[in-house]
N, CA and C of each residue as an Amber inpcrd file, in Angstrom:
protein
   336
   0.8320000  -1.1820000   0.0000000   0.0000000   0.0000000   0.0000000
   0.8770000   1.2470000   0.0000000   0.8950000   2.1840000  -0.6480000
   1.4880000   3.7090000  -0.9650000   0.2280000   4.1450000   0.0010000
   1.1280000   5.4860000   0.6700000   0.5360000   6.5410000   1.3860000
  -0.1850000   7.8490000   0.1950000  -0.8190000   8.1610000   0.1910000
  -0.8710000   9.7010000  -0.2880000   0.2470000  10.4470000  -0.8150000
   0.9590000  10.7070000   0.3290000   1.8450000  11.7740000  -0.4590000
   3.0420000  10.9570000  -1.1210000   2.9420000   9.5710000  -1.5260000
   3.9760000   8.5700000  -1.9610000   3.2130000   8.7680000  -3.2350000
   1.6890000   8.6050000  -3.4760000   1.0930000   8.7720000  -4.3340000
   1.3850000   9.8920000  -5.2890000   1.2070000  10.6320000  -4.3530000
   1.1530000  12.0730000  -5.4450000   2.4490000  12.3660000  -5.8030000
   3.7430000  11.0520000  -5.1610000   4.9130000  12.0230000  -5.5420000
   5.4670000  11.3420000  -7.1310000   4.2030000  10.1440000  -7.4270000
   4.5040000   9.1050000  -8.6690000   4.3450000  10.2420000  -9.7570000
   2.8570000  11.1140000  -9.4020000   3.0360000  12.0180000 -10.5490000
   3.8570000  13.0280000 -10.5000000   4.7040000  13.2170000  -9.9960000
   6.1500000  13.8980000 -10.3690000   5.5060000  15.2710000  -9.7210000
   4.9270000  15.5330000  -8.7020000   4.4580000  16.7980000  -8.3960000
   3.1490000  17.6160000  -8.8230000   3.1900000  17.0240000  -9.8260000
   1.4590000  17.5110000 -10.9740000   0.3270000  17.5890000  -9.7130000
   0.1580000  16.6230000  -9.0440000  -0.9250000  16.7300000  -8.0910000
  -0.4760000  16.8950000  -6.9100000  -1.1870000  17.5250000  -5.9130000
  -1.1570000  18.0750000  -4.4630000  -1.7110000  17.1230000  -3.7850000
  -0.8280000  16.8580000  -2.4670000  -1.4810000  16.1950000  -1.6310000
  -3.1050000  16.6040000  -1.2460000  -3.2850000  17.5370000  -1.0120000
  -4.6040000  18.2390000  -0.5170000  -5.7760000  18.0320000  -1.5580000
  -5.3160000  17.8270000  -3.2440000  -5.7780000  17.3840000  -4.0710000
  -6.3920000  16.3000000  -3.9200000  -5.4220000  15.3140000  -3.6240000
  -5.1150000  13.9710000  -3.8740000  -6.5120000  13.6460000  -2.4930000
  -6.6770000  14.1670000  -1.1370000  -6.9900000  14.0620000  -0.3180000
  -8.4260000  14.4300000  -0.7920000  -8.5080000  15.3660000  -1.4660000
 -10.2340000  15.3860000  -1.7380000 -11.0940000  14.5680000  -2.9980000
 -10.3950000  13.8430000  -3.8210000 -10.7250000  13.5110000  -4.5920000
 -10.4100000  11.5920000  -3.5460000  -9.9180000  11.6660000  -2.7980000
 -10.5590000  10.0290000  -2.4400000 -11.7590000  10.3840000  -1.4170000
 -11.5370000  11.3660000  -0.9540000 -13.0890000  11.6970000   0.1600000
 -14.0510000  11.4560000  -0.9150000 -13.9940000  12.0810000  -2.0760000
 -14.9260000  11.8480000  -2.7850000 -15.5340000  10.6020000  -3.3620000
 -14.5310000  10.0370000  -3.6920000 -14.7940000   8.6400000  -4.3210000
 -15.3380000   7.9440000  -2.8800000 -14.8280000   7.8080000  -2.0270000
 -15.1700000   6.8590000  -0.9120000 -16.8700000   7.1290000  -0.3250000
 -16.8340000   8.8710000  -0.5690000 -18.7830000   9.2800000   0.3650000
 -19.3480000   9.0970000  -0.6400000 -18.7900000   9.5010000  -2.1090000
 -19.8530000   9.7290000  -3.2910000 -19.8950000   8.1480000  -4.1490000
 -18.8370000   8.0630000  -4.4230000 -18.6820000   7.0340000  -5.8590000
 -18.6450000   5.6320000  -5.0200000 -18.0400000   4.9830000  -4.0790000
 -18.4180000   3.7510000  -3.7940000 -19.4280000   3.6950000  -2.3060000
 -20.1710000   5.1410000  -2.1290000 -21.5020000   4.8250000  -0.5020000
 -20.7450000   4.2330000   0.1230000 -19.3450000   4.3830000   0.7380000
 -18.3450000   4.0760000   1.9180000 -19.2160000   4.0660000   3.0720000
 -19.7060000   3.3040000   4.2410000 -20.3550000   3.9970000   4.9740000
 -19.6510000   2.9370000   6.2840000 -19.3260000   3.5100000   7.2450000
 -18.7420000   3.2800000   8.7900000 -19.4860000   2.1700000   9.2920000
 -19.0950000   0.7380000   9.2070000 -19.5840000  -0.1040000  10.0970000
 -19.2150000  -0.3550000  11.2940000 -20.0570000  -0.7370000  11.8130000
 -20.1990000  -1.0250000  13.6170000 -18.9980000  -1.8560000  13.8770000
 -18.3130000  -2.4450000  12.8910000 -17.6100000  -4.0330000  13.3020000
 -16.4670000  -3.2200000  14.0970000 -15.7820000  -2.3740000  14.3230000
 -14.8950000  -2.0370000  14.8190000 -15.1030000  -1.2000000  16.0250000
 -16.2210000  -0.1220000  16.3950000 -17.0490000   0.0740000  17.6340000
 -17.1060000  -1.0520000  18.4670000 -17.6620000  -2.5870000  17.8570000
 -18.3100000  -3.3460000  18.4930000 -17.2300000  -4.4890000  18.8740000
 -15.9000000  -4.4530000  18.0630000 -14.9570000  -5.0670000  18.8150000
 -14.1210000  -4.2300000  19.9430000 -14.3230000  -3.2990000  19.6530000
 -13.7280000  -2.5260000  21.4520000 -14.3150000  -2.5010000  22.1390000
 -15.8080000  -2.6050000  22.2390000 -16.7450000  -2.8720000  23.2290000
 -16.4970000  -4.1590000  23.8100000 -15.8430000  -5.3000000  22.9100000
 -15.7520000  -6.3360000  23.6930000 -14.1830000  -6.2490000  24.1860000
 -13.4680000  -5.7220000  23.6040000 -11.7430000  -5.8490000  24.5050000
 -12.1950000  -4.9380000  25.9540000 -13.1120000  -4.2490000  26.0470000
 -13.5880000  -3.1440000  26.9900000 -14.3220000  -4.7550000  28.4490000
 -14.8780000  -5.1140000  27.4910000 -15.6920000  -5.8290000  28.0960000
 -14.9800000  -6.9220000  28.9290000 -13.8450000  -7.9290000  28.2340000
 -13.1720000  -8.8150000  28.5250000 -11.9030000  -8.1580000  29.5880000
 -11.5980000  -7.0100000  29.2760000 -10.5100000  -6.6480000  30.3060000
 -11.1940000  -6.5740000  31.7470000 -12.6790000  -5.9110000  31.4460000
 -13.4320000  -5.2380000  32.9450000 -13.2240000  -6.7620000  33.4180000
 -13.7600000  -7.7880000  32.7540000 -13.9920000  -9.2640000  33.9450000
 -12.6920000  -9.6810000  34.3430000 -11.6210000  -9.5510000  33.4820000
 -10.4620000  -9.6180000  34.4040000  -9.8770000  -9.1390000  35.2830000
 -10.4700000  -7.6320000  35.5900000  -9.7720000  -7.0370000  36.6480000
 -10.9770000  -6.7590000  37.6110000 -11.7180000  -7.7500000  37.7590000
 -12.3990000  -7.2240000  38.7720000 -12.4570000  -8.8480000  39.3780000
 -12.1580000  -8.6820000  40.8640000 -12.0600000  -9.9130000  41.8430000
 -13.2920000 -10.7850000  41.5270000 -12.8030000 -12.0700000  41.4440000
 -13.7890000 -13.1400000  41.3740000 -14.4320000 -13.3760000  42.7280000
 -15.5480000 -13.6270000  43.3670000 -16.4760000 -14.1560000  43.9490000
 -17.2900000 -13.0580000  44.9180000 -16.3120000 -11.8840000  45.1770000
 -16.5550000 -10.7010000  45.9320000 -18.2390000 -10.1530000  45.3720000
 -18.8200000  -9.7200000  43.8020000 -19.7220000  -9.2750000  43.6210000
 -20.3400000 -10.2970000  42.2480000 -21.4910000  -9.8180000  41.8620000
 -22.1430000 -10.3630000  40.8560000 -22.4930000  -9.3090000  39.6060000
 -21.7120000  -9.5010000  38.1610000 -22.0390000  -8.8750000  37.7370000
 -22.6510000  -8.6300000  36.4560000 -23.7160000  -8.8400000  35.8190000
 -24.6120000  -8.8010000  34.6100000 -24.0130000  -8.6500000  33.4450000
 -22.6780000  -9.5660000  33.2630000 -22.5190000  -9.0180000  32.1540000
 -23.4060000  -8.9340000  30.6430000 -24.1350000  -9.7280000  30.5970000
 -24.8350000  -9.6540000  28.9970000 -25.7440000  -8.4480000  29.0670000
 -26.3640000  -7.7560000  30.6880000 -26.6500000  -7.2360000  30.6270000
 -26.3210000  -5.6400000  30.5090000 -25.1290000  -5.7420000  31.0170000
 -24.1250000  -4.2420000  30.6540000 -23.7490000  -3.8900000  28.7670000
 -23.2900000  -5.5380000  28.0130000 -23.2800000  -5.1380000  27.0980000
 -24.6950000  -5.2800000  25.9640000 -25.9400000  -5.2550000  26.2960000
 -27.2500000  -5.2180000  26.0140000 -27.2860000  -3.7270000  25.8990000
 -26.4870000  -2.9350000  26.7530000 -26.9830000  -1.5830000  26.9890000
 -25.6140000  -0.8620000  26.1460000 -24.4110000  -1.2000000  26.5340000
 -23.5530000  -0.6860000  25.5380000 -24.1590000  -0.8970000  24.1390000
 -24.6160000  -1.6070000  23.3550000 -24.4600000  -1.6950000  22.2890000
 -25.8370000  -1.4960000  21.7470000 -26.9520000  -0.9610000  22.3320000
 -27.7800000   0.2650000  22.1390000 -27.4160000   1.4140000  21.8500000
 -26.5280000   1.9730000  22.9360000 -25.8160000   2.8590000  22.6670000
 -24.9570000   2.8850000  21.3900000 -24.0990000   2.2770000  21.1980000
 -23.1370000   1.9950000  20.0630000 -24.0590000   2.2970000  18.7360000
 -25.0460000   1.5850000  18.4960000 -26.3280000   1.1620000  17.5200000
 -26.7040000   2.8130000  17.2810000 -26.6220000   3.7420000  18.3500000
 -28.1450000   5.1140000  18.1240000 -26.8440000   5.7400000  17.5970000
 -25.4900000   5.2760000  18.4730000 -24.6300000   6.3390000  17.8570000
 -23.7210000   6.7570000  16.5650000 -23.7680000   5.1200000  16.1400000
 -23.1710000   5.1670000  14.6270000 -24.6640000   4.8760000  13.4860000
 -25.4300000   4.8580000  14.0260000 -26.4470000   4.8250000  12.8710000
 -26.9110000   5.9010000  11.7530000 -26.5470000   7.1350000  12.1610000
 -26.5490000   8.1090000  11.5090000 -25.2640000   8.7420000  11.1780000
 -24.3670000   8.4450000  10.8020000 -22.3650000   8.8810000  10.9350000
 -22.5510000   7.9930000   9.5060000 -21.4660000   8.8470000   8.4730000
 -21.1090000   8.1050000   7.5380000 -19.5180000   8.0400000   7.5820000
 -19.0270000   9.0550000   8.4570000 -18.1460000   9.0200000   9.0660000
 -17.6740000   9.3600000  10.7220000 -16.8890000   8.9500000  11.4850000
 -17.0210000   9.1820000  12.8550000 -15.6180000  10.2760000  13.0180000
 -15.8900000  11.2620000  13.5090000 -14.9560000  12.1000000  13.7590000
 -13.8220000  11.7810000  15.6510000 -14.6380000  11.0120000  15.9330000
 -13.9410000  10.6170000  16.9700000 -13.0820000   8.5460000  16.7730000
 -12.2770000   8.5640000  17.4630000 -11.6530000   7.1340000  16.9840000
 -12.7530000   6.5000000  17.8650000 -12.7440000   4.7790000  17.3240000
 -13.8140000   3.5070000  17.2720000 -13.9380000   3.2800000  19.0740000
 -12.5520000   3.2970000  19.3980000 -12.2260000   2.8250000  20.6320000
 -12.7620000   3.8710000  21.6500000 -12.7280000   5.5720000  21.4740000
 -13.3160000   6.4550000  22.4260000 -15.0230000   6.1700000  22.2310000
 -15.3220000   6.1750000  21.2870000 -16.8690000   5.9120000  21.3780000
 -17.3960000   4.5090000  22.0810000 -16.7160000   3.3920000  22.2690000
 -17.0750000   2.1170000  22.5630000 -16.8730000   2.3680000  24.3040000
 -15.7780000   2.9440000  24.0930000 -14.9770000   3.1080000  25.7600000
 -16.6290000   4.3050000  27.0460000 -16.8840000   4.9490000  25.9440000
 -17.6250000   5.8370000  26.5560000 -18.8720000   5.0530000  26.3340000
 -19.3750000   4.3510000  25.3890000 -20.8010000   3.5420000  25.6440000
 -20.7940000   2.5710000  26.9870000 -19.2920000   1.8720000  26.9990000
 -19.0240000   1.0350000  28.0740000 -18.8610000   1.5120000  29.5960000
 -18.9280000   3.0520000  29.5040000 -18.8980000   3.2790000  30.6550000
 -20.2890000   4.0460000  31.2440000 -21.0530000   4.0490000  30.3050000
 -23.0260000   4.5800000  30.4930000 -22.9570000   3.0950000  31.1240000
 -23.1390000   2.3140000  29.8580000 -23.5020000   0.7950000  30.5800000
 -23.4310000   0.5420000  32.1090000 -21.8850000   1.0200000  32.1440000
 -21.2370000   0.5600000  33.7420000 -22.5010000   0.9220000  34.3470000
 -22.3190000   2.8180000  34.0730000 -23.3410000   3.5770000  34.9940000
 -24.7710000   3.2680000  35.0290000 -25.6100000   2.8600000  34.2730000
 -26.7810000   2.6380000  34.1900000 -26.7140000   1.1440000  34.7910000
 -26.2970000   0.1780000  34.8870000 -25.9300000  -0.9610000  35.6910000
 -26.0670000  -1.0470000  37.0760000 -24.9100000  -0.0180000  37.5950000
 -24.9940000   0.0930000  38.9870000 -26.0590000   1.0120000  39.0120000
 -26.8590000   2.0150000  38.9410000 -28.0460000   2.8000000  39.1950000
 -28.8260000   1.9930000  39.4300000 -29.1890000   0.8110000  38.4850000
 -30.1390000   0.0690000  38.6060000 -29.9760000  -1.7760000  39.5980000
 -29.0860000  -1.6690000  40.0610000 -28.6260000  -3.0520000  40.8050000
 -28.2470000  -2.2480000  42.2060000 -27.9380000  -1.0740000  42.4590000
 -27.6410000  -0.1900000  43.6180000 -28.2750000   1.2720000  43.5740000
 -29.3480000   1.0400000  43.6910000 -29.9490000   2.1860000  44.0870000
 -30.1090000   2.9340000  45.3230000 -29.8800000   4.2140000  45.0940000
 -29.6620000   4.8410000  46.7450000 -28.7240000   5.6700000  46.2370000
């Protein structure tokens, strides 16, 4: 794979990086409907998911997991459903659904 500006340097300078940069935005939103799938949101939701059960002591509490990620990935779902692109990286959006979850979890298993 060539970078961009490896690209633009084949044509001997003729084209601009900044060129070069709007004419694949284009092709990618316009000419092939590029559009942001979940698959990469929804695998940090689970490295999110698999680290929390490891670091949290075995037998001390009980904790829902299908039900924490039932609620992350509602979230995940409302939030990339309308994005054809995400201006924030896969992992801050998953990290922050995973931590509503947390919160809406304990609200509702510890109330008070």
């Amino acid at each position: 794979l060539l970078s961009l500006s490896a690209l633009c340097s084949l044509y001997g300078g003729d084209v601009h990086l900044d060129e070069m940069v709007n004419v694949e935005w284009t092709v990618l939103q316009h000419g092939l409907q590029w559009k942001l799938t979940g698959v990469t949101v929804f695998e940090w939701l689970d490295v999110f998911l698999d680290l929390a059960q490891l670091r949290l002591p075995r037998g001390n509490f009980f904790v829902d997991w299908d039900t924490v990620q039932e609620q992350a990935w509602a979230q995940l779902e409302t939030a990339i459903e309308r994005h054809c692109f995400m201006t924030s990286a896969p992992s801050a959006v998953s990290l922050a659904a995973f931590l509503n979850a947390i919160e809406e979890y304990n609200e509702d298993v510890l109330p008070g």
